[in-house]
Every structure is written in structure tokens, then in C-alpha cells.
Coordinates of C-alpha atoms in Angstrom, one line a residue:
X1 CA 0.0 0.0 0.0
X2 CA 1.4 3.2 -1.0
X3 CA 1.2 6.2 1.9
X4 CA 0.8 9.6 1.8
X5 CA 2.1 12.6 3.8
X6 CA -1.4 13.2 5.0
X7 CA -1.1 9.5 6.6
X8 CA 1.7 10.6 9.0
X9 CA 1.1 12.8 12.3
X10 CA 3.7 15.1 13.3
X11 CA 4.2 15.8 17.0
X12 CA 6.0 19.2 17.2
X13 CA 7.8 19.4 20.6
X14 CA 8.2 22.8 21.0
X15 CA 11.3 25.3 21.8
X16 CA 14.1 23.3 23.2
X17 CA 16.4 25.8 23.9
X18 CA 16.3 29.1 24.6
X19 CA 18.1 32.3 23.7
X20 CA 21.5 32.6 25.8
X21 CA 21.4 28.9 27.3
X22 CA 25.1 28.0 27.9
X23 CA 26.5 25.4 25.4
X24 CA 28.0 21.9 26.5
X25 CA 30.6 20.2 24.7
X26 CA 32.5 17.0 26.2
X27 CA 34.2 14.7 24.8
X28 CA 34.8 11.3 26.7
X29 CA 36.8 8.3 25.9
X30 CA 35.1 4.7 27.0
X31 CA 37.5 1.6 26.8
X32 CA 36.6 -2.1 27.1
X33 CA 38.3 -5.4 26.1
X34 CA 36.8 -7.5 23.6
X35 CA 37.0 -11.3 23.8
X36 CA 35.6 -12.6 20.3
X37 CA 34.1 -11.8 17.2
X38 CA 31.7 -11.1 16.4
X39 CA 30.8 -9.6 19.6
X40 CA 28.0 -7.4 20.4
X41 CA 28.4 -4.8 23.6
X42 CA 25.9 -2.9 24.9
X43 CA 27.6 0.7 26.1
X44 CA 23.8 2.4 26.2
X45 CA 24.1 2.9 30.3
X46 CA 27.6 4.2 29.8
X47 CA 26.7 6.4 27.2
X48 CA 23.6 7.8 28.9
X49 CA 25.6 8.3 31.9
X50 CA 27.9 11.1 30.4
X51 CA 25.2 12.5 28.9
X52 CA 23.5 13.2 31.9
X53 CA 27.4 13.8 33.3
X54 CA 27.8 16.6 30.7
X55 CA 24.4 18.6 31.6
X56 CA 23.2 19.1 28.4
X57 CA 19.3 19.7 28.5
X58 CA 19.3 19.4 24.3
X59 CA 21.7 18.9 21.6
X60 CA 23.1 15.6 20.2
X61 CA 25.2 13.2 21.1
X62 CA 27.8 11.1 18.9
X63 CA 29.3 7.4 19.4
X64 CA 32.0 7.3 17.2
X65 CA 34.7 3.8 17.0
X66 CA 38.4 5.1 16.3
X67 CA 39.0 1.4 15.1
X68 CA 38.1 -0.1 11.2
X69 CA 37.2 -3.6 12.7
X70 CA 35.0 -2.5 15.2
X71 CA 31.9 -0.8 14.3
X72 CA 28.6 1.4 16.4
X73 CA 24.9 0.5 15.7
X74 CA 21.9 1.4 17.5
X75 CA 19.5 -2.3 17.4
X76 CA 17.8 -4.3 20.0
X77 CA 19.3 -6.6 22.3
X78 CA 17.3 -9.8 22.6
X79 CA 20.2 -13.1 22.1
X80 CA 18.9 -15.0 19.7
X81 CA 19.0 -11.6 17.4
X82 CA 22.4 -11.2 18.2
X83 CA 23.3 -14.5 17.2
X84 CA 21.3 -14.0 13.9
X85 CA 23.4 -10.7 13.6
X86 CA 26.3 -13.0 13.9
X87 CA 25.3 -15.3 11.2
X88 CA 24.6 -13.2 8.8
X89 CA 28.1 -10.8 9.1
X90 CA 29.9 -14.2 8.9
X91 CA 28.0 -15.5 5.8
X92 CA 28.3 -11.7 4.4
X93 CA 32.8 -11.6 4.6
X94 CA 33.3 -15.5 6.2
X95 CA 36.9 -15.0 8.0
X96 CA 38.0 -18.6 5.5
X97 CA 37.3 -16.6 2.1
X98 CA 40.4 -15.4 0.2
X99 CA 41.6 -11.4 1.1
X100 CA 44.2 -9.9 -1.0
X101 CA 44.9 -8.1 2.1
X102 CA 45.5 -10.6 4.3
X103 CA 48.4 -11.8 1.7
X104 CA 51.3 -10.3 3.3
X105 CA 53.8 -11.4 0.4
X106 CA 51.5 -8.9 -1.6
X107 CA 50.1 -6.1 1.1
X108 CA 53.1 -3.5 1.7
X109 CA 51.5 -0.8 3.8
X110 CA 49.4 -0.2 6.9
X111 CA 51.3 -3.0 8.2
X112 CA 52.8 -3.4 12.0
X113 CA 54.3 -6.0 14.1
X114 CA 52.1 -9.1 14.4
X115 CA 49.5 -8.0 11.8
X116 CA 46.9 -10.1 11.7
X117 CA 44.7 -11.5 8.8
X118 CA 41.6 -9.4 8.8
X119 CA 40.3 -8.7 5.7
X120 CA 37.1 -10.0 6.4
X121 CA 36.5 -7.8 9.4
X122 CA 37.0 -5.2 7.2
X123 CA 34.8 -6.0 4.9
X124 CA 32.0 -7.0 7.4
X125 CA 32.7 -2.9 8.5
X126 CA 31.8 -2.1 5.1
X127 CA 28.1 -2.3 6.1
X128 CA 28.6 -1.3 9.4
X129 CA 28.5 2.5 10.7
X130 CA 31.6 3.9 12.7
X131 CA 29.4 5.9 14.4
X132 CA 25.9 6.9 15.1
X133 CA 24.7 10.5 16.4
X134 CA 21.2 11.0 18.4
X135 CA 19.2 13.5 19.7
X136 CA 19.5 14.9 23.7
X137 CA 15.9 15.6 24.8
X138 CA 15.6 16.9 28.4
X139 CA 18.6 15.4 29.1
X140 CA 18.2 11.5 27.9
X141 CA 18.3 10.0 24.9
X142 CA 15.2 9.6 24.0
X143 CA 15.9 5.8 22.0
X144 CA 13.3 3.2 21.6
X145 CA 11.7 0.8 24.1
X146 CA 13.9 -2.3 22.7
X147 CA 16.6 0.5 21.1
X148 CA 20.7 0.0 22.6
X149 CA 23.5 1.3 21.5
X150 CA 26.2 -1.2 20.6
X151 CA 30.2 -1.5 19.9
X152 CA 30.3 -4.7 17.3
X153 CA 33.5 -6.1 17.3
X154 CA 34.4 -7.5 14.0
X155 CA 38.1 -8.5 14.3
X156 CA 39.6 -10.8 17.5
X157 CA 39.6 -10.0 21.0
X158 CA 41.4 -6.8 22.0
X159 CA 41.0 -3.2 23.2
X160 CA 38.6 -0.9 21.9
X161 CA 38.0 2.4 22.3
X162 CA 34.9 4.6 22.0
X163 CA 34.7 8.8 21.5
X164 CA 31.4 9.8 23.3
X165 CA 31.1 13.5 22.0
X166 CA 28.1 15.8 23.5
X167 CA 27.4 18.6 21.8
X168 CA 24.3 20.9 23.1
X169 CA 22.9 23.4 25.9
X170 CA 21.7 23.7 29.4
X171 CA 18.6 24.8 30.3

């Protein structure tokens, strides 16, 4: 069935900020050790706690990965989606198929001590955000009943790290 604009209601939520409030930008670093992968962590409490840390009454906050293995995605966390999740990221890049970058008599850059063979994990990043920005309403974010915020790791057990940026006013 095709829909219409007339078919959707708009709630308009008024002023959220006004003239002169003070701005808030923090920046915070979460870290966490991985221990397989695909792994999905929930960081949701941790993020929410340096928004409401930061003060901001509106604005946005952003969840950014600083890693290329290891991507952010807002989804629900109920198991048996996660380990459909799984599934399908392994039968998208499977870690066995062949990766001209994990041939190290080829690959001759962006290489370091013990390099790993990860091409798939790259790959699987491909359809996978690094980050994911959302909205600071009176204080919270205001995500879905079965909506969490999640680090995917997509590589092998390590540390991560996470940039939790607020950006927005006090009241």
C-alpha cells in the first residue's frame, strides 16, 4: 500500500532551547576489552551516563569507534538476534574466504608488528557505521523501548575504544 504525507502525524515538541542557554561540549573516551568476534556490547548505560554527566538539556550526542574492525549500531538486544546478527556478518565476509589483504607477500602498507589477517572484518565494516549521532531531549536519549546502543567487534579479542562526544545546551 502506498502512503501519503497526510497518513503521518507530526508531534511538534516545541522550543528546546532558549536564547543565551550555555552550550556543553564534552568529549569522553570509553575503553573495554573484547574477547571474540563477532561480539556485540551494549555501552547504552555508559553512554547515557555522560550525557547526563555533561548537563546538556538538548543537543546531540555522537558514538564514534576510532577502530576499522570495530563498528557502532543502534539495534535491540534480545540473544537470539544477536546470534542472527552474527550469522549473517559471517556469511556476508566469512573469516576462511580469500583477502588480498591478508596476503602479506603482496600487502606492503598499513602494516605493523604481528599483523593479523583481517580482511574480512573489514569487509563486514563495510556495512557497518563507525558511528551513530542522536538527539539529547531533556537530558536523555530519547531511544526506543527495545533500542541499545552497541560497539560490534568484528576483528579478535582486544581493546577498543569509544569517542562519546556531546554537543548541546543547558537549560
Amino acid at each position: 500500500m502506498e502512503r501519503t504525507l497526510t497518513d503521518v502525524r507530526i508531534q511538534r515538541n516545541g522550543v528546546i532551547a532558549a536564547t543565551g542557554s550555555e552550550p556543553v561540549v564534552v568529549c569522553e573516551t570509553l575503553t573495554t576489552t573484547t574477547t571474540t568476534a563477532p561480539e556485540f556490547i551494549d555501552i547504552t548505560d555508559e553512554v547515557q551516563s555522560i550525557v547526563a554527566a555533561s548537563g546538556a538539556k538538548f543537543g546531540q550526542v555522537t558514538i564514534f569507534s576510532t577502530h576499522t574492525t570495530a563498528a557502532i549500531k543502534v539495534n535491540e538486544h534480545e540473544p537470539l538476534l544477536l546470534q542472527d546478527m552474527t550469522r549473517m556478518l559471517q556469511k556476508m565476509a566469512p573469516v576462511d574466504a580469500g583477502y588480498e589483504h591478508n596476503d602479506f607477500t603482496k600487502r606492503t602498507v598499513n602494516m605493523e608488528e604481528g599483523e593479523c589477517k583481517n580482511g574480512h572484518a573489514h569487509c563486514q565494516h563495510l556495512f557497518l557505521p563507525t558511528s551513530e549521532t542522536l538527539p539529547i531531549l531533556d537530558g536523555q536519549i530519547p531511544i526506543g523501548k527495545w533500542q541499545r546502543i552497541f560497539l560490534i567487534e568484528l576483528d579478535r579479542a582486544r581493546e577498543r575504544r569509544v569517542l562519546v562526544n556531546v554537543v548541546g545546551v543547558k537549560a
